[in-house]
Amino acid sequence: MSSSFSESVNHYVDQAADLLDLEEYVRVLLAEPYRQIDVQVPIHADDGSVHTFRGYRVQHNGARGPFKGGLRFHPDTDLDEVRALASLMTWKSALLDLPFGGAKGGMTLDPASLSLRELEAATRSFTHAISGIIGPNADILAPDVNTDARVMAWVMDAYSSQAGWSPAVVTGKPLDLGGVPGRVEATGRGVVAVTASTLAALGRELSGQRLVIQGFGNVGRHVAQLAAEQGAVIVAVSDVSGGRYVPGGLDVPGLLAEAGPGVLLKEVSTGDAVTNEELLALECDVLIPAALENAVDGTNASAVRAPVVVEGANHPLTPEADAVLRDGGVTVVPDILANAGGVTGSYFEWTSNLTAFRWSEERFNDELLAFLGRAFRSVWELHLERDVDLRTAAYMVGVARVAEAVRLRGLA
Ligand code: NAD
């Protein structure tokens, strides 16, 4: 079975809907996005020519609150990918019981091939193109693949130049523009917390466990750093250029210092080289795919040797891979739980902006762990109660909450 990314997500939604015995009209409403736009994004390139990109914003479901979701820049990004990621955001926000719906945005471009001025121009041009449908109470953006606090500042400035001071239109902003301490690390911190909770539920503890991490961007770096600080042994990490591997554990602080921003892992000297395919097959206690979607599929799933897989990225396993791992007895912790620290941290930042009250990092991290702990317990309990895997349980919690909001609000 080969299906598109959005069909794969709908497959999980359908499974949950069956188990929840959802009414047909609710299933229909949840299966497709509320709104999707595909815009032309023109810029003046540095050589004076006019260049255009395609940009997308998909608002999947807003029954529980304003749409919320990241913005990614990638040469392979297309509307189907953004549609699938928007749907994931709906279920993730509901699972964490946040007052948000789900959305996602993207532009088909390779940031490495653009100058900083061109990247800023593309970001501002895209923001103007979607400004009519975003806003602090309408749709709130955040960083994702290849976007960061600087990109969020450009989005906020472009939007605010039309609408007035509006820090809450984006989260993941620089601290001087309404960002909150803790947000940059929040997704990685959440992945580590959920990994520790899963191990505890299985009768083990994080300290001393051997972790392999694919992806060394915002999520992967912070997972490596925070897990190592809590005693885990980071056996290997990788980025798009390949990975570094030390069977006895990498020197994580040294690696982070050597592989700073803009430095690829193939350029560092720490550890031995390993390819991304080899990395997925390494012997370890926990594998954390934290790069891009569909990293593990029907062709390489059987090579995975980890007994626990924690999805740091969105949809790193195809449904075929998910089935192979489940049949092999692997515990898979789904993306909508594992990487939900990001949107939860964004919720705190949004709250802070709307109330103009600055949170301390300590309060941020305490609340983050409390939200993730509640979500983990709801998933684990349902997994035991209904004898379903963790992904199915997570979708059941999220889908049930959104379905109830749809029922209560009714149709126009
Ligand atoms: P990022 O752009 O900061 O980093 C992505 C990393 O993946 C980089 O190290 C890159 O080199 C690597 N990579 C790219 N292609 C690869 C390949 N083919 N093989 C191996 N590595 C590859 O992105 P990020 O923010 O860390 O996001 C990573 C994943 O986590 C994405 O799926 C994203 O949607 C998800 N996510 C991110 C956040 C967040 O707060 N940033 C929140 C929730 C989920």
Short mmCIF file of C-alpha atoms and ligand atoms in Angstrom, two decimals:
data_model
loop_
_atom_site.label_atom_id
_atom_site.label_comp_id
_atom_site.label_asym_id
_atom_site.label_seq_id
_atom_site.Cartn_x
_atom_site.Cartn_y
_atom_site.Cartn_z
CA MET A 1 0.00 0.00 0.00
CA SER A 2 1.44 3.36 -0.99
CA SER A 3 -0.50 6.46 -0.03
CA SER A 4 0.03 10.20 0.10
CA PHE A 5 1.09 11.84 3.35
CA SER A 6 -2.39 13.25 3.98
CA GLU A 7 -4.00 9.87 3.21
CA SER A 8 -1.68 8.30 5.78
CA VAL A 9 -2.80 10.73 8.48
CA ASN A 10 -6.46 10.19 7.54
CA HIS A 11 -5.88 6.44 7.89
CA TYR A 12 -5.05 6.96 11.58
CA VAL A 13 -8.00 9.33 12.01
CA ASP A 14 -10.31 6.72 10.45
CA GLN A 15 -9.04 4.02 12.81
CA ALA A 16 -9.78 6.23 15.80
CA ALA A 17 -13.17 7.24 14.38
CA ASP A 18 -14.12 3.55 14.02
CA LEU A 19 -13.16 2.80 17.61
CA LEU A 20 -15.02 5.90 18.83
CA ASP A 21 -18.05 5.03 16.69
CA LEU A 22 -18.18 8.60 15.35
CA GLU A 23 -21.22 9.85 13.47
CA GLU A 24 -20.78 9.97 9.68
CA TYR A 25 -21.20 13.77 9.40
CA VAL A 26 -18.45 14.36 11.99
CA ARG A 27 -16.12 11.98 10.15
CA VAL A 28 -16.72 13.88 6.91
CA LEU A 29 -15.96 17.22 8.58
CA LEU A 30 -12.73 15.92 10.14
CA ALA A 31 -11.44 14.21 6.99
CA GLU A 32 -10.77 17.37 4.99
CA PRO A 33 -9.32 20.82 5.74
CA TYR A 34 -11.52 23.83 6.40
CA ARG A 35 -9.41 26.03 4.13
CA GLN A 36 -6.25 25.61 2.03
CA ILE A 37 -4.53 28.29 0.04
CA ASP A 38 -1.75 28.07 -2.52
CA VAL A 39 -0.26 31.49 -3.28
CA GLN A 40 2.31 32.97 -5.61
CA VAL A 41 5.22 34.51 -3.67
CA PRO A 42 7.15 36.97 -5.85
CA ILE A 43 10.45 38.61 -4.84
CA HIS A 44 13.15 40.75 -6.42
CA ALA A 45 16.24 38.48 -6.45
CA ASP A 46 19.68 39.92 -5.72
CA ASP A 47 20.52 39.99 -9.44
CA GLY A 48 17.52 42.27 -10.09
CA SER A 49 15.33 39.61 -11.69
CA VAL A 50 11.87 38.72 -10.37
CA HIS A 51 11.60 35.24 -8.90
CA THR A 52 8.45 33.44 -7.71
CA PHE A 53 7.90 30.66 -5.18
CA ARG A 54 4.76 28.72 -4.19
CA GLY A 55 3.49 29.21 -0.65
CA TYR A 56 0.77 27.31 1.23
CA ARG A 57 -1.32 27.71 4.34
CA VAL A 58 -3.78 25.00 5.31
CA GLN A 59 -6.26 25.45 8.15
CA HIS A 60 -7.50 21.99 9.00
CA ASN A 61 -10.01 22.37 11.83
CA GLY A 62 -10.78 25.29 14.12
CA ALA A 63 -13.57 23.86 16.28
CA ARG A 64 -11.52 24.17 19.50
CA GLY A 65 -9.84 27.54 18.91
CA PRO A 66 -7.74 29.62 16.52
CA PHE A 67 -5.76 27.68 13.95
CA LYS A 68 -2.18 27.00 15.05
CA GLY A 69 0.79 25.53 13.26
CA GLY A 70 4.32 25.92 11.97
CA LEU A 71 5.79 27.30 8.79
CA ARG A 72 8.43 25.29 6.92
CA PHE A 73 10.73 26.07 4.02
CA HIS A 74 11.86 23.06 2.01
CA PRO A 75 12.43 22.31 -1.69
CA ASP A 76 10.10 19.26 -1.51
CA THR A 77 7.26 20.96 0.38
CA ASP A 78 3.93 20.78 -1.44
CA LEU A 79 0.27 21.25 -0.66
CA ASP A 80 -0.35 17.60 0.29
CA GLU A 81 2.48 17.68 2.82
CA VAL A 82 1.17 20.91 4.37
CA ARG A 83 -2.37 19.49 4.45
CA ALA A 84 -1.17 16.39 6.32
CA LEU A 85 0.87 18.44 8.79
CA ALA A 86 -2.12 20.74 9.42
CA SER A 87 -4.27 17.71 10.27
CA LEU A 88 -1.59 16.41 12.68
CA MET A 89 -1.70 19.80 14.44
CA THR A 90 -5.45 19.48 15.02
CA TRP A 91 -5.04 16.16 16.84
CA LYS A 92 -1.89 17.22 18.68
CA SER A 93 -3.44 20.42 20.06
CA ALA A 94 -6.56 18.53 21.13
CA LEU A 95 -4.53 15.72 22.74
CA LEU A 96 -2.67 18.32 24.82
CA ASP A 97 -6.03 19.99 25.56
CA LEU A 98 -4.83 23.32 24.15
CA PRO A 99 -7.42 25.85 22.93
CA PHE A 100 -6.20 25.65 19.32
CA GLY A 101 -7.21 24.16 16.01
CA GLY A 102 -4.68 22.81 13.53
CA ALA A 103 -2.87 24.53 10.66
CA LYS A 104 0.42 24.43 8.78
CA GLY A 105 2.25 26.56 6.25
CA GLY A 106 5.08 26.05 3.87
CA MET A 107 7.02 27.46 0.96
CA THR A 108 8.65 25.37 -1.73
CA LEU A 109 12.17 26.75 -1.55
CA ASP A 110 15.68 25.81 -0.51
CA PRO A 111 16.82 28.43 2.01
CA ALA A 112 20.47 27.46 1.43
CA SER A 113 20.21 28.72 -2.16
CA LEU A 114 18.93 32.18 -1.15
CA SER A 115 20.73 35.15 0.34
CA LEU A 116 19.49 36.41 3.70
CA ARG A 117 17.88 39.40 1.97
CA GLU A 118 16.07 37.11 -0.51
CA LEU A 119 14.86 34.86 2.32
CA GLU A 120 13.50 37.87 4.21
CA ALA A 121 11.81 39.17 1.04
CA ALA A 122 10.18 35.76 0.41
CA THR A 123 8.99 35.56 4.03
CA ARG A 124 7.49 39.06 3.91
CA SER A 125 5.90 38.46 0.50
CA PHE A 126 4.33 35.21 1.75
CA THR A 127 3.06 36.92 4.92
CA HIS A 128 1.37 39.67 2.89
CA ALA A 129 -0.23 37.02 0.67
CA ILE A 130 -1.82 35.19 3.65
CA SER A 131 -2.36 38.19 5.97
CA GLY A 132 -6.15 38.11 5.46
CA ILE A 133 -6.50 34.70 7.10
CA ILE A 134 -3.92 34.85 9.93
CA GLY A 135 -3.95 36.82 13.19
CA PRO A 136 -3.67 36.40 16.98
CA ASN A 137 -7.25 35.09 17.22
CA ALA A 138 -7.44 33.55 13.76
CA ASP A 139 -4.29 31.59 12.87
CA ILE A 140 -0.91 31.68 14.62
CA LEU A 141 2.35 30.59 12.97
CA ALA A 142 5.49 29.05 14.53
CA PRO A 143 8.93 27.78 13.45
CA ASP A 144 9.31 24.39 11.78
CA VAL A 145 11.83 22.87 9.37
CA ASN A 146 14.32 25.53 8.17
CA THR A 147 12.54 28.40 9.93
CA ASP A 148 13.52 29.98 13.23
CA ALA A 149 13.04 32.98 15.53
CA ARG A 150 14.43 35.36 12.90
CA VAL A 151 11.90 34.20 10.31
CA MET A 152 9.13 34.56 12.91
CA ALA A 153 10.25 38.16 13.57
CA TRP A 154 9.90 38.94 9.84
CA VAL A 155 6.40 37.40 9.76
CA MET A 156 5.40 39.38 12.85
CA ASP A 157 6.78 42.63 11.44
CA ALA A 158 5.14 42.18 8.03
CA TYR A 159 1.79 41.37 9.64
CA SER A 160 2.07 44.14 12.26
CA SER A 161 2.85 46.74 9.57
CA GLN A 162 -0.74 46.23 8.37
CA ALA A 163 -2.60 45.26 11.54
CA GLY A 164 -0.68 47.12 14.25
CA TRP A 165 1.48 45.60 17.02
CA SER A 166 0.61 41.88 16.94
CA PRO A 167 3.24 39.70 18.60
CA ALA A 168 0.68 36.92 19.15
CA VAL A 169 0.37 36.23 15.40
CA VAL A 170 3.50 34.07 15.69
CA THR A 171 5.20 32.06 18.41
CA GLY A 172 8.85 31.05 18.65
CA LYS A 173 9.83 34.73 18.40
CA PRO A 174 13.09 36.29 19.62
CA LEU A 175 12.96 37.08 23.35
CA ASP A 176 13.16 40.82 22.65
CA LEU A 177 9.97 40.67 20.56
CA GLY A 178 7.72 38.78 22.95
CA GLY A 179 9.29 35.34 22.81
CA VAL A 180 9.44 33.40 26.07
CA PRO A 181 12.47 31.67 27.59
CA GLY A 182 12.13 27.91 27.16
CA ARG A 183 10.30 27.89 23.81
CA VAL A 184 13.39 27.13 21.68
CA GLU A 185 14.12 23.97 23.68
CA ALA A 186 10.46 23.06 24.33
CA THR A 187 9.99 20.46 21.57
CA GLY A 188 13.21 18.64 22.50
CA ARG A 189 12.46 18.93 26.21
CA GLY A 190 9.05 17.40 25.55
CA VAL A 191 10.51 14.53 23.51
CA VAL A 192 12.87 13.72 26.38
CA ALA A 193 10.09 13.94 28.99
CA VAL A 194 7.76 11.67 26.99
CA THR A 195 10.63 9.22 26.37
CA ALA A 196 11.32 9.12 30.13
CA SER A 197 7.61 8.60 30.91
CA THR A 198 7.40 5.76 28.38
CA LEU A 199 10.48 4.07 29.77
CA ALA A 200 9.14 4.44 33.31
CA ALA A 201 5.83 2.86 32.26
CA LEU A 202 7.89 -0.03 30.82
CA GLY A 203 9.79 -0.37 34.11
CA ARG A 204 13.00 1.33 32.98
CA GLU A 205 14.62 4.71 33.44
CA LEU A 206 16.15 7.16 30.98
CA SER A 207 19.51 7.30 32.71
CA GLY A 208 21.90 4.81 31.12
CA GLN A 209 19.66 4.11 28.11
CA ARG A 210 21.37 4.16 24.69
CA LEU A 211 19.70 6.64 22.33
CA VAL A 212 20.07 7.10 18.57
CA ILE A 213 18.77 10.38 17.12
CA GLN A 214 18.13 11.13 13.44
CA GLY A 215 18.03 14.90 12.75
CA PHE A 216 20.26 17.47 14.38
CA GLY A 217 18.16 20.61 14.00
CA ASN A 218 16.05 22.35 16.60
CA VAL A 219 14.44 19.12 17.83
CA GLY A 220 17.35 16.67 17.53
CA ARG A 221 19.97 18.96 19.07
CA HIS A 222 17.91 19.67 22.16
CA VAL A 223 16.95 16.02 22.57
CA ALA A 224 20.63 15.08 22.49
CA GLN A 225 21.63 17.81 24.93
CA LEU A 226 18.79 17.36 27.44
CA ALA A 227 18.80 13.55 27.36
CA ALA A 228 22.58 13.49 27.89
CA GLU A 229 22.18 15.88 30.82
CA GLN A 230 19.72 13.36 32.31
CA GLY A 231 22.18 10.50 32.02
CA ALA A 232 21.21 8.95 28.68
CA VAL A 233 23.99 7.70 26.42
CA ILE A 234 23.77 9.28 22.95
CA VAL A 235 25.21 6.63 20.68
CA ALA A 236 24.66 8.37 17.32
CA VAL A 237 23.16 11.47 15.74
CA SER A 238 22.71 12.47 12.10
CA ASP A 239 21.67 15.30 9.82
CA VAL A 240 21.06 15.52 6.08
CA SER A 241 24.80 14.98 5.42
CA GLY A 242 25.08 11.75 7.48
CA GLY A 243 25.82 10.93 11.10
CA ARG A 244 28.41 10.52 13.84
CA TYR A 245 28.63 7.38 15.96
CA VAL A 246 30.44 6.28 19.12
CA PRO A 247 29.24 2.92 20.54
CA GLY A 248 30.13 4.00 24.08
CA GLY A 249 28.40 7.39 23.73
CA LEU A 250 29.19 10.67 21.97
CA ASP A 251 30.67 13.66 23.81
CA VAL A 252 27.46 15.69 23.33
CA PRO A 253 28.69 19.08 24.63
CA GLY A 254 31.79 18.72 22.44
CA LEU A 255 29.69 17.77 19.42
CA LEU A 256 27.27 20.66 19.95
CA ALA A 257 30.23 23.05 20.16
CA GLU A 258 31.85 21.62 17.03
CA ALA A 259 28.64 21.38 14.97
CA GLY A 260 27.36 24.90 15.53
CA PRO A 261 24.78 26.64 13.32
CA GLY A 262 25.45 26.07 9.63
CA VAL A 263 28.00 23.26 10.22
CA LEU A 264 27.05 19.84 8.84
CA LEU A 265 27.90 16.67 10.75
CA LYS A 266 30.02 15.40 7.85
CA GLU A 267 32.39 18.30 8.63
CA VAL A 268 32.98 17.41 12.32
CA SER A 269 35.63 15.10 13.75
CA THR A 270 33.77 13.69 16.79
CA GLY A 271 33.06 9.95 16.45
CA ASP A 272 32.89 7.74 13.37
CA ALA A 273 30.90 8.45 10.21
CA VAL A 274 27.62 6.58 9.72
CA THR A 275 25.02 6.92 6.95
CA ASN A 276 21.40 7.70 7.74
CA GLU A 277 20.34 4.21 6.65
CA GLU A 278 22.98 2.61 8.91
CA LEU A 279 21.96 4.86 11.79
CA LEU A 280 18.35 3.64 11.69
CA ALA A 281 19.61 0.06 12.04
CA LEU A 282 21.98 0.65 14.98
CA GLU A 283 21.59 -1.43 18.10
CA CYS A 284 20.20 0.85 20.86
CA ASP A 285 17.42 1.15 23.48
CA VAL A 286 15.54 4.08 21.93
CA LEU A 287 15.50 5.34 18.33
CA ILE A 288 14.32 8.95 17.91
CA PRO A 289 13.68 9.95 14.29
CA ALA A 290 13.65 13.77 14.51
CA ALA A 291 14.33 14.89 10.93
CA LEU A 292 11.62 14.63 8.28
CA GLU A 293 8.48 12.63 7.51
CA ASN A 294 8.58 9.07 6.06
CA ALA A 295 12.18 8.39 7.17
CA VAL A 296 11.21 4.83 8.06
CA ASP A 297 9.00 3.06 5.54
CA GLY A 298 8.14 -0.46 4.39
CA THR A 299 11.59 -0.92 2.89
CA ASN A 300 13.75 -0.22 5.95
CA ALA A 301 11.46 -0.75 8.96
CA SER A 302 12.53 -4.35 9.49
CA ALA A 303 16.14 -3.16 9.93
CA VAL A 304 15.22 -1.15 13.06
CA ARG A 305 16.64 -2.87 16.15
CA ALA A 306 15.42 -0.45 18.84
CA PRO A 307 12.66 -1.82 21.12
CA VAL A 308 11.30 1.74 21.58
CA VAL A 309 10.84 4.35 18.83
CA VAL A 310 9.89 7.91 19.80
CA GLU A 311 8.69 10.12 16.94
CA GLY A 312 10.48 13.45 17.39
CA ALA A 313 9.64 14.47 13.81
CA ASN A 314 6.15 14.64 12.38
CA HIS A 315 5.15 11.36 10.71
CA PRO A 316 8.67 9.87 10.49
CA LEU A 317 7.11 6.39 10.11
CA THR A 318 4.81 5.50 7.23
CA PRO A 319 1.78 3.36 8.18
CA GLU A 320 3.60 0.38 6.61
CA ALA A 321 6.61 0.95 8.88
CA ASP A 322 4.31 1.47 11.84
CA ALA A 323 2.70 -1.94 11.19
CA VAL A 324 6.08 -3.71 10.79
CA LEU A 325 7.34 -2.27 14.08
CA ARG A 326 4.10 -2.99 15.94
CA ASP A 327 4.09 -6.58 14.69
CA GLY A 328 7.72 -6.86 15.83
CA GLY A 329 6.75 -5.81 19.36
CA VAL A 330 8.33 -2.34 19.18
CA THR A 331 6.77 0.36 21.37
CA VAL A 332 6.14 3.38 19.11
CA VAL A 333 5.43 6.72 20.78
CA PRO A 334 3.49 8.81 18.24
CA ASP A 335 4.45 12.28 17.01
CA ILE A 336 1.25 13.95 18.23
CA LEU A 337 2.33 13.09 21.78
CA ALA A 338 6.13 12.94 21.55
CA ASN A 339 6.79 16.31 19.87
CA ALA A 340 3.84 18.19 21.37
CA GLY A 341 6.15 20.19 23.64
CA GLY A 342 6.55 22.65 20.77
CA VAL A 343 2.92 23.63 20.40
CA THR A 344 2.46 23.53 24.18
CA GLY A 345 5.33 26.00 24.57
CA SER A 346 3.77 28.08 21.81
CA TYR A 347 0.53 28.15 23.78
CA PHE A 348 2.41 29.61 26.78
CA GLU A 349 4.04 32.22 24.54
CA TRP A 350 0.69 33.17 22.96
CA THR A 351 -0.87 33.44 26.43
CA SER A 352 2.03 35.61 27.56
CA ASN A 353 1.61 37.91 24.53
CA LEU A 354 -2.17 38.26 24.92
CA THR A 355 -1.86 39.13 28.61
CA ALA A 356 1.39 41.12 28.17
CA PHE A 357 2.84 39.23 31.15
CA ARG A 358 6.28 37.66 30.87
CA TRP A 359 6.68 34.07 32.09
CA SER A 360 9.83 32.90 33.84
CA GLU A 361 11.68 29.95 32.29
CA GLU A 362 11.08 27.95 35.45
CA ARG A 363 7.30 28.42 35.21
CA PHE A 364 7.44 27.61 31.49
CA ASN A 365 9.28 24.32 32.03
CA ASP A 366 7.11 23.29 35.01
CA GLU A 367 3.88 23.87 33.05
CA LEU A 368 5.33 22.12 30.00
CA LEU A 369 6.06 18.96 31.97
CA ALA A 370 2.65 19.11 33.64
CA PHE A 371 0.79 19.35 30.30
CA LEU A 372 2.87 16.56 28.75
CA GLY A 373 2.48 14.39 31.84
CA ARG A 374 -1.33 14.67 31.69
CA ALA A 375 -1.37 13.88 27.96
CA PHE A 376 0.97 10.91 28.42
CA ARG A 377 -1.19 9.45 31.20
CA SER A 378 -4.40 9.84 29.14
CA VAL A 379 -2.77 7.97 26.23
CA TRP A 380 -1.16 5.25 28.34
CA GLU A 381 -4.39 4.57 30.27
CA LEU A 382 -6.48 4.34 27.10
CA HIS A 383 -3.83 2.07 25.52
CA LEU A 384 -4.26 -0.34 28.45
CA GLU A 385 -8.02 0.05 28.77
CA ARG A 386 -8.85 -0.50 25.08
CA ASP A 387 -5.86 -2.73 24.27
CA VAL A 388 -4.73 -0.46 21.41
CA ASP A 389 -1.27 0.80 20.49
CA LEU A 390 -0.11 4.22 21.69
CA ARG A 391 -0.74 5.93 18.34
CA THR A 392 -4.32 4.70 18.17
CA ALA A 393 -4.88 5.75 21.78
CA ALA A 394 -3.42 9.22 21.14
CA TYR A 395 -5.61 9.73 18.08
CA MET A 396 -8.65 8.52 20.00
CA VAL A 397 -8.12 11.16 22.70
CA GLY A 398 -7.53 13.96 20.17
CA VAL A 399 -10.27 12.98 17.73
CA ALA A 400 -12.85 12.55 20.51
CA ARG A 401 -12.18 16.09 21.81
CA VAL A 402 -12.41 17.70 18.37
CA ALA A 403 -15.54 15.69 17.53
CA GLU A 404 -17.22 16.89 20.72
CA ALA A 405 -16.39 20.52 19.90
CA VAL A 406 -17.84 20.04 16.40
CA ARG A 407 -21.04 18.56 17.85
CA LEU A 408 -21.41 21.31 20.44
CA ARG A 409 -20.87 24.11 17.93
CA GLY A 410 -23.17 22.59 15.31
CA LEU A 411 -23.35 23.50 11.64
CA ALA A 412 -24.15 27.01 10.34
P1 NAD B 1 15.29 21.79 11.52
O1 NAD B 1 15.20 22.38 10.18
O2 NAD B 1 15.79 22.61 12.65
O3 NAD B 1 16.21 20.45 11.49
C1 NAD B 1 15.96 19.39 10.61
C2 NAD B 1 17.13 18.42 10.72
O4 NAD B 1 16.86 17.27 9.91
C3 NAD B 1 18.45 18.99 10.24
O5 NAD B 1 19.50 18.53 11.06
C4 NAD B 1 18.59 18.39 8.84
O6 NAD B 1 19.93 18.32 8.37
C5 NAD B 1 18.00 17.02 9.08
N1 NAD B 1 17.59 16.34 7.86
C6 NAD B 1 16.95 16.85 6.78
N2 NAD B 1 16.77 15.91 5.85
C7 NAD B 1 17.32 14.78 6.34
C8 NAD B 1 17.46 13.46 5.84
N3 NAD B 1 17.01 13.14 4.62
N4 NAD B 1 18.05 12.54 6.63
C9 NAD B 1 18.51 12.86 7.85
N5 NAD B 1 18.41 14.09 8.38
C10 NAD B 1 17.82 15.04 7.63
O7 NAD B 1 13.84 21.19 11.84
P2 NAD B 1 13.21 20.88 13.27
O8 NAD B 1 12.50 22.10 13.71
O9 NAD B 1 14.21 20.25 14.13
O10 NAD B 1 12.08 19.83 12.87
C11 NAD B 1 12.37 18.45 12.71
C12 NAD B 1 11.06 17.67 12.72
O11 NAD B 1 10.35 17.93 13.94
C13 NAD B 1 10.07 18.03 11.61
O12 NAD B 1 9.31 16.89 11.29
C14 NAD B 1 9.18 19.05 12.27
O13 NAD B 1 7.91 19.17 11.64
C15 NAD B 1 9.06 18.45 13.65
N6 NAD B 1 8.67 19.37 14.72
C16 NAD B 1 9.39 20.50 14.97
C17 NAD B 1 8.98 21.35 16.01
C18 NAD B 1 9.76 22.58 16.39
O14 NAD B 1 9.41 23.21 17.40
N7 NAD B 1 10.80 22.98 15.67
C19 NAD B 1 7.84 21.04 16.76
C20 NAD B 1 7.15 19.85 16.50
C21 NAD B 1 7.58 19.03 15.47
#
